[in-house]
Short mmCIF file of N, CA, C and O in Angstrom, two decimals:
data_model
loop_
_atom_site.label_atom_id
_atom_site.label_comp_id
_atom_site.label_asym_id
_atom_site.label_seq_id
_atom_site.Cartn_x
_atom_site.Cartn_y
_atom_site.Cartn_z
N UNK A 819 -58.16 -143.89 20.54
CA UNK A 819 -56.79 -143.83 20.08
C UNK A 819 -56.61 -142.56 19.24
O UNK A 819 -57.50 -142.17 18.48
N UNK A 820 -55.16 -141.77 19.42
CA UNK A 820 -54.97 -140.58 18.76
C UNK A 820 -54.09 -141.22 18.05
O UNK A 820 -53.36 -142.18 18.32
N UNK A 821 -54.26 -140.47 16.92
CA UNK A 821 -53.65 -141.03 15.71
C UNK A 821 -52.84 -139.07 14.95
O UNK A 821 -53.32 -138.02 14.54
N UNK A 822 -51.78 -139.51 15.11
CA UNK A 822 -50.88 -138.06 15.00
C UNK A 822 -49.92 -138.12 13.96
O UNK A 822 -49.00 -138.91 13.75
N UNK A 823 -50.32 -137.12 13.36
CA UNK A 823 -49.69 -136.61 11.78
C UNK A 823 -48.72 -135.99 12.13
O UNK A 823 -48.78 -135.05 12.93
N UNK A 824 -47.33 -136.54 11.43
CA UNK A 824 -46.20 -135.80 11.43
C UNK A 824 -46.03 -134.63 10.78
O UNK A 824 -46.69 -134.59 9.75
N UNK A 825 -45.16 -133.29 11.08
CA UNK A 825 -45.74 -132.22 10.53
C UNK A 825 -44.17 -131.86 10.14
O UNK A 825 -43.34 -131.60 11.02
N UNK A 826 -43.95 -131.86 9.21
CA UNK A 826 -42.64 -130.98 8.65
C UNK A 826 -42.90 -129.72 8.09
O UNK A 826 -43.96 -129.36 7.58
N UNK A 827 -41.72 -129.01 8.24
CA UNK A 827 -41.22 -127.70 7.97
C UNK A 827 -41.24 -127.78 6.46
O UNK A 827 -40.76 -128.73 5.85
N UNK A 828 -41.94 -126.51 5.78
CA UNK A 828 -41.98 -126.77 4.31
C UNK A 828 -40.28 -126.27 4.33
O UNK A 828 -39.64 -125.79 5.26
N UNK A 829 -39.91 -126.56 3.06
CA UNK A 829 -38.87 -126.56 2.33
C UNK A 829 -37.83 -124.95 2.30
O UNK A 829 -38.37 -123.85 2.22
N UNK A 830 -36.63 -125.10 2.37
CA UNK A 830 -36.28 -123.34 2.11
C UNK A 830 -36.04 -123.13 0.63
O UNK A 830 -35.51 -123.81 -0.25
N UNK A 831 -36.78 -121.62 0.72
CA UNK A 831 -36.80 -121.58 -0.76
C UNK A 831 -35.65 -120.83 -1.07
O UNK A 831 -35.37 -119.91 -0.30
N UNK A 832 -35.05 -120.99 -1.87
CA UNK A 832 -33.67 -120.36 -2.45
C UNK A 832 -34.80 -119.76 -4.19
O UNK A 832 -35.48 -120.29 -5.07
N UNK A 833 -34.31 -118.38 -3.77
CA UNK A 833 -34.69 -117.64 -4.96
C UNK A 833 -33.16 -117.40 -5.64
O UNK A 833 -32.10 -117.04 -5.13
N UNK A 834 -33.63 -117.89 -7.47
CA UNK A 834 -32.58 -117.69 -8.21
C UNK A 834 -32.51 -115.89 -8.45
O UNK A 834 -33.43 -115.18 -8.85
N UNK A 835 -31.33 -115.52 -8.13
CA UNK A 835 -31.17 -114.52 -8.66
C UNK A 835 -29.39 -114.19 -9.58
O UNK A 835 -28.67 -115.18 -9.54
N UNK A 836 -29.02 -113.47 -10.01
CA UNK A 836 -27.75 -112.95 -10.36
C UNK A 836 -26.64 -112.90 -9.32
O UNK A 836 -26.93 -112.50 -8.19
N UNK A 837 -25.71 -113.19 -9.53
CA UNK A 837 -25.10 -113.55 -8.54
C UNK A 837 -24.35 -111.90 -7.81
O UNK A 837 -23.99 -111.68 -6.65
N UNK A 838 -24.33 -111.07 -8.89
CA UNK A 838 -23.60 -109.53 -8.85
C UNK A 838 -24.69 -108.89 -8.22
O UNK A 838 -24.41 -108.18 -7.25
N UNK A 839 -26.37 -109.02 -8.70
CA UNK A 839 -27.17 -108.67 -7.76
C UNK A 839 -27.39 -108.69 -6.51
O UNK A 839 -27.98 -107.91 -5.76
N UNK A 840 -26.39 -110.46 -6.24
CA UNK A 840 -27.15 -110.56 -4.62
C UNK A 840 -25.70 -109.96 -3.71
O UNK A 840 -25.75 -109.66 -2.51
N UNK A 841 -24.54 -109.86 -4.49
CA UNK A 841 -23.04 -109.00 -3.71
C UNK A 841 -23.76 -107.61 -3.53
O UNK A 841 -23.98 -107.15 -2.41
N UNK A 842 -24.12 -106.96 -4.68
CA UNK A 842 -24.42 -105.46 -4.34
C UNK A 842 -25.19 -105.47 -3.02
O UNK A 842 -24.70 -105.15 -1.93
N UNK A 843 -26.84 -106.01 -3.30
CA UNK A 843 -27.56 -105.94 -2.17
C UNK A 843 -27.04 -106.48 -0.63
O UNK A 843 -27.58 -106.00 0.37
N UNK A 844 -25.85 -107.59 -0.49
CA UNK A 844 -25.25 -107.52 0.89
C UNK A 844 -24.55 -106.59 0.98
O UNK A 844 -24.66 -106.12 2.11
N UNK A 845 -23.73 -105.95 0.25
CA UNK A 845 -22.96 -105.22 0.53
C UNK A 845 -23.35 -103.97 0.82
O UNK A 845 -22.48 -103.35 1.42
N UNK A 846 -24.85 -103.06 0.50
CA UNK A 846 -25.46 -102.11 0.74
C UNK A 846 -25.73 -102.59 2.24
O UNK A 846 -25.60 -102.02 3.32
N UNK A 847 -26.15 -103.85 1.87
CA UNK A 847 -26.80 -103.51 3.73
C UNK A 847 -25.33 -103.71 4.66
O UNK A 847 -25.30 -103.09 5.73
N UNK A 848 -24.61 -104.21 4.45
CA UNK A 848 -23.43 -104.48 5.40
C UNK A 848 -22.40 -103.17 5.41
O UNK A 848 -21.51 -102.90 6.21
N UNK A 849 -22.78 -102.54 4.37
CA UNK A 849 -22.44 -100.66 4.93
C UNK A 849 -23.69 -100.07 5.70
O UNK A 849 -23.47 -99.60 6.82
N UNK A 850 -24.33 -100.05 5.45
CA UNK A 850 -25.46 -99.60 6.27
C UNK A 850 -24.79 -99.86 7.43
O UNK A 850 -24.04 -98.98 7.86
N UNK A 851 -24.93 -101.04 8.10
CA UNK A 851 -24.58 -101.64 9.36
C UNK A 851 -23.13 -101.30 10.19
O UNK A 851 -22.93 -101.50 11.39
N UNK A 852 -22.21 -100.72 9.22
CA UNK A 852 -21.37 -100.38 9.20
C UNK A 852 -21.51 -99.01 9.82
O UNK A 852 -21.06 -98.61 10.89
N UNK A 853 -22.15 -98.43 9.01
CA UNK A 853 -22.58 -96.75 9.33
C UNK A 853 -23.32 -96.80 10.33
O UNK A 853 -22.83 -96.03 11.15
N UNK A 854 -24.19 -97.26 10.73
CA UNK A 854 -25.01 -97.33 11.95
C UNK A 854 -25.02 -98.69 12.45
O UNK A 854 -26.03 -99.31 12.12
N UNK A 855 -24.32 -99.21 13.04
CA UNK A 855 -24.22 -100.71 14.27
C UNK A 855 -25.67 -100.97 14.90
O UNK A 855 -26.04 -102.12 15.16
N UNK A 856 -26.27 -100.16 15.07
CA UNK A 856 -27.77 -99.87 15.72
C UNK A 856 -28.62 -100.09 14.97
O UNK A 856 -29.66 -100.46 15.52
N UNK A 857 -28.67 -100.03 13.80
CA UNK A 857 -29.69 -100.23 12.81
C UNK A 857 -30.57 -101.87 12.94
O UNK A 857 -29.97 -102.94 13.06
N UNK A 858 -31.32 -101.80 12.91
CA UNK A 858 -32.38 -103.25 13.83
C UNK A 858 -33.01 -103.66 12.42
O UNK A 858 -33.29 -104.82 12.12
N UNK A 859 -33.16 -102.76 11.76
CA UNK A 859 -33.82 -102.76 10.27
C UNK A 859 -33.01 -103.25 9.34
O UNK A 859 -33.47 -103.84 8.36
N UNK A 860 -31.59 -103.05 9.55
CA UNK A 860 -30.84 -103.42 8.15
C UNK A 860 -30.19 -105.10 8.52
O UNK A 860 -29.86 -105.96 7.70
N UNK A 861 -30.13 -105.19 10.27
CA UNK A 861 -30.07 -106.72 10.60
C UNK A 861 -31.07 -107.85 9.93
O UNK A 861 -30.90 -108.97 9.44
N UNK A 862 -32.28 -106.91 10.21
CA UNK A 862 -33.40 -107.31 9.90
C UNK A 862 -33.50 -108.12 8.15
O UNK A 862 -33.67 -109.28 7.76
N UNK A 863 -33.30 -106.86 7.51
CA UNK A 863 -33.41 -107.16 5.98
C UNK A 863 -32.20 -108.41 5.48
O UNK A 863 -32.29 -109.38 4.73
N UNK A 864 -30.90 -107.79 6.40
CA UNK A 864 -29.93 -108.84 5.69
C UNK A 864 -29.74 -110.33 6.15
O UNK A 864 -28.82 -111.06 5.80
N UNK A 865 -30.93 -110.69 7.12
CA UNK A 865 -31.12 -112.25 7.82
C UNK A 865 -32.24 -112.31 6.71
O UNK A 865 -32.26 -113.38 6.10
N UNK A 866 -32.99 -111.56 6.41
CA UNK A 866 -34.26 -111.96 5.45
C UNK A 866 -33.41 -112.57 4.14
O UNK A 866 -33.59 -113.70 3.67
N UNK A 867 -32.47 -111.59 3.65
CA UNK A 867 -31.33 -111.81 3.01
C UNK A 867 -31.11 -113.01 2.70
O UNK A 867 -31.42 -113.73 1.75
N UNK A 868 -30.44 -113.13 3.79
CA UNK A 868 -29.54 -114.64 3.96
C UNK A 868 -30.48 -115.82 3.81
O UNK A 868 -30.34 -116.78 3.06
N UNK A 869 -31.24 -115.61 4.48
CA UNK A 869 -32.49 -116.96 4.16
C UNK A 869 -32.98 -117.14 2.95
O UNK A 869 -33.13 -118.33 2.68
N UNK A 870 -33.30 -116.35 2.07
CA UNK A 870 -33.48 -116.36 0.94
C UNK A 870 -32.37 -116.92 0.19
O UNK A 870 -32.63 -117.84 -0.59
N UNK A 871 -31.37 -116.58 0.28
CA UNK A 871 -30.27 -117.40 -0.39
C UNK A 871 -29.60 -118.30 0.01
O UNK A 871 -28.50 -118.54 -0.48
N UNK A 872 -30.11 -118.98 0.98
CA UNK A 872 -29.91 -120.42 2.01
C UNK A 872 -28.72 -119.87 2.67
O UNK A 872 -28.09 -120.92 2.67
N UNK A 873 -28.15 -119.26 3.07
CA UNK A 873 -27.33 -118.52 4.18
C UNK A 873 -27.80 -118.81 5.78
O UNK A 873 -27.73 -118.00 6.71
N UNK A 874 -28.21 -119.93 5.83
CA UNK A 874 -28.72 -120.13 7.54
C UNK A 874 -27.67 -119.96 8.06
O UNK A 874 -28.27 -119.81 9.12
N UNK A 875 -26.51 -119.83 8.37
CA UNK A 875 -25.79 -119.52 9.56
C UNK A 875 -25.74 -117.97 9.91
O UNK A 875 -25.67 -117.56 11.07
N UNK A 876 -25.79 -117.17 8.80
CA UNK A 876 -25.45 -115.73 8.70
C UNK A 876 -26.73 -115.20 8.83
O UNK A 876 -26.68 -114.08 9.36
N UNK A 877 -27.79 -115.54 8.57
CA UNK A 877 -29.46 -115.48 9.10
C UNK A 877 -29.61 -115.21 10.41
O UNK A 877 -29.98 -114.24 11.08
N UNK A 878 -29.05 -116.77 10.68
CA UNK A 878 -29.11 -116.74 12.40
C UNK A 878 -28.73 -115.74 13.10
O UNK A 878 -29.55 -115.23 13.87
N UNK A 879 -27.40 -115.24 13.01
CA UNK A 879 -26.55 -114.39 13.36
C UNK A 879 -27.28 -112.83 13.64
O UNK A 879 -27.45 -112.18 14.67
N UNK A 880 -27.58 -112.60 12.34
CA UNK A 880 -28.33 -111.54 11.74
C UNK A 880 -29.58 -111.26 12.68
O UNK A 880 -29.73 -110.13 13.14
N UNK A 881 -30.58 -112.41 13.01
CA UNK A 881 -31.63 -112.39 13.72
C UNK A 881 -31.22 -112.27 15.04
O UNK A 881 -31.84 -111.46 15.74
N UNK A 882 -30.20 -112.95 15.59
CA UNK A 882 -29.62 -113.12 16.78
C UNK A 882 -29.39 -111.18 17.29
O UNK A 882 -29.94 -110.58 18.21
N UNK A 883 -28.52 -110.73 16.40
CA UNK A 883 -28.21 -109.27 16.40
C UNK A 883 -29.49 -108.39 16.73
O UNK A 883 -29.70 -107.79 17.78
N UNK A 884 -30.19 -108.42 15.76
CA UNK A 884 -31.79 -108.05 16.03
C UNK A 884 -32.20 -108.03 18.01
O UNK A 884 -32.28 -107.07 18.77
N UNK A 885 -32.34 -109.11 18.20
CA UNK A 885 -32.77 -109.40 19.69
C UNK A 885 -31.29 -108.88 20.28
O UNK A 885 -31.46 -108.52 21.44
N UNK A 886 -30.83 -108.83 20.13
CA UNK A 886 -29.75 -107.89 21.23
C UNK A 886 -29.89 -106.44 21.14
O UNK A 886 -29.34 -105.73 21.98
N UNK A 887 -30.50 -106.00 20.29
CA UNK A 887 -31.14 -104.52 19.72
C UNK A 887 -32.59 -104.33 20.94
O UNK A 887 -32.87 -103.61 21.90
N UNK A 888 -33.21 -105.47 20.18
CA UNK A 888 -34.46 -105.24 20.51
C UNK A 888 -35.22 -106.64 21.00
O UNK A 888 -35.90 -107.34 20.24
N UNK A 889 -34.98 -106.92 22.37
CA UNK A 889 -34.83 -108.16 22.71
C UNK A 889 -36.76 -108.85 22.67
O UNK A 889 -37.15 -109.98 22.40
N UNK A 890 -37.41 -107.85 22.99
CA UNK A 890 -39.08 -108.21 22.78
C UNK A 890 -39.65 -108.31 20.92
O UNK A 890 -40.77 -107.98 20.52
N UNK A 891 -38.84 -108.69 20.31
CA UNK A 891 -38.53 -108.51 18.90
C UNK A 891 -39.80 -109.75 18.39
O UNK A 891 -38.93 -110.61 18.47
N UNK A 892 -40.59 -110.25 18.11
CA UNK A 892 -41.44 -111.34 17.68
C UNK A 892 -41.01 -111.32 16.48
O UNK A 892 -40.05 -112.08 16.59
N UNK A 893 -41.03 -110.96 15.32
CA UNK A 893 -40.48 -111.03 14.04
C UNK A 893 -39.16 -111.96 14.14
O UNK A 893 -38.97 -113.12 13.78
N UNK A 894 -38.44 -111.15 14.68
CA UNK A 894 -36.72 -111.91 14.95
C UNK A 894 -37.25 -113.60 15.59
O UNK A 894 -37.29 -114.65 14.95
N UNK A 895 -37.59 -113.37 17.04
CA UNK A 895 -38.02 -114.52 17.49
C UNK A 895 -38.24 -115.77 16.49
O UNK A 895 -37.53 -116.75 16.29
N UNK A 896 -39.78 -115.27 15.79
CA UNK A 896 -39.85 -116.75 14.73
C UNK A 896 -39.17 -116.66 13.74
O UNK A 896 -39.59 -117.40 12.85
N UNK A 897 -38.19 -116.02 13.42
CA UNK A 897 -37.42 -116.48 12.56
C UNK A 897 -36.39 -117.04 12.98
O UNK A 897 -35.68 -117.64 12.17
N UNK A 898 -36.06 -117.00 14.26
CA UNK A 898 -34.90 -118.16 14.54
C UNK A 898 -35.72 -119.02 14.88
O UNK A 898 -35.62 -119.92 14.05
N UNK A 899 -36.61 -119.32 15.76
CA UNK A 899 -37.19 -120.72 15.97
C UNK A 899 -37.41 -121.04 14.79
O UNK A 899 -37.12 -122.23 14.72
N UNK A 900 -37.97 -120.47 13.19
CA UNK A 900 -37.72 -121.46 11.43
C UNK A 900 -36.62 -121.94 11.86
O UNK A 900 -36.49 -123.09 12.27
N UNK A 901 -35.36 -120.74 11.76
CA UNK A 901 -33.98 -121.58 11.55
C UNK A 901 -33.45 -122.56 11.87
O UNK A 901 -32.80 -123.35 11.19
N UNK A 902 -33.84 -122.58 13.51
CA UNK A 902 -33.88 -123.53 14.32
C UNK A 902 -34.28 -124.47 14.03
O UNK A 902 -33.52 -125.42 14.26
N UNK A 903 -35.63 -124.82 13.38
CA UNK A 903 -35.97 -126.24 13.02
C UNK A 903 -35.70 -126.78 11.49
O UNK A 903 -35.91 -127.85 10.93
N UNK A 904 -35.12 -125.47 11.06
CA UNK A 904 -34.61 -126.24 9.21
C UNK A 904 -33.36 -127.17 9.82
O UNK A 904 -33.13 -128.30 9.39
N UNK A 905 -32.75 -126.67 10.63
CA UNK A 905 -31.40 -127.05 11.00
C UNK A 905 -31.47 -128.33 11.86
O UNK A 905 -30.50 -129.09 11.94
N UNK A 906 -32.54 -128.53 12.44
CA UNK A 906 -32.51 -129.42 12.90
C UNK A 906 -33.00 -130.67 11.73
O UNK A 906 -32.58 -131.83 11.71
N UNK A 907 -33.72 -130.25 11.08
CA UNK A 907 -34.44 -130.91 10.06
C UNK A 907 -33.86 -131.46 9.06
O UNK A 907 -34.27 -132.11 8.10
N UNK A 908 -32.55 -130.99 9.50
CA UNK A 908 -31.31 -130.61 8.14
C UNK A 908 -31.51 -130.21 6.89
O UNK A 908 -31.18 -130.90 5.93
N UNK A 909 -32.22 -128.76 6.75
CA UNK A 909 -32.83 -128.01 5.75
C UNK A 909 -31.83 -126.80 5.64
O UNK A 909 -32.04 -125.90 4.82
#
């Protein structure tokens, strides 16, 4: 007999920060993105972004953008399959 351990998704961590800190830093990267639409790096940072400050929908998005850039992307990849299962997890 197999005997099988349920395995949950650790927890999302929401880092406290300033709230004027975390406007500036989207807003740098969402000019960035602005200035260059192409930029794979600043999608990149501002889904890292968003997850950090429990922003899963705008994460997603963000990562989603990524793979339309750069569709062999593994970084992007597991970070939507996380998202994917906080959400399902209802995390």
């Amino acid at each position: 007999m197999i005997i099988r351990k349920k395995v949950e998704a650790p927890p999302l961590i929401i880092k406290e920060k300033p709230a004027e800190e975390d406007k500036v830093k989207e807003d740098a990267l969402i000019h960035r993105i602005a200035e260059n639409p192409k930029d794979m790096e600043a999608y990149r940072e501002i889904g890292d972004y968003y997850l950090s400050v429990g922003n899963i929908k705008d994460a997603k998005e963000s990562f989603k953008m990524v793979l339309r850039l750069r569709p062999r992307d593994l970084k992007a990849k597991s970070s939507l399959k996380e998202i994917e299962m906080k959400m399902r997890l209802g995390n």
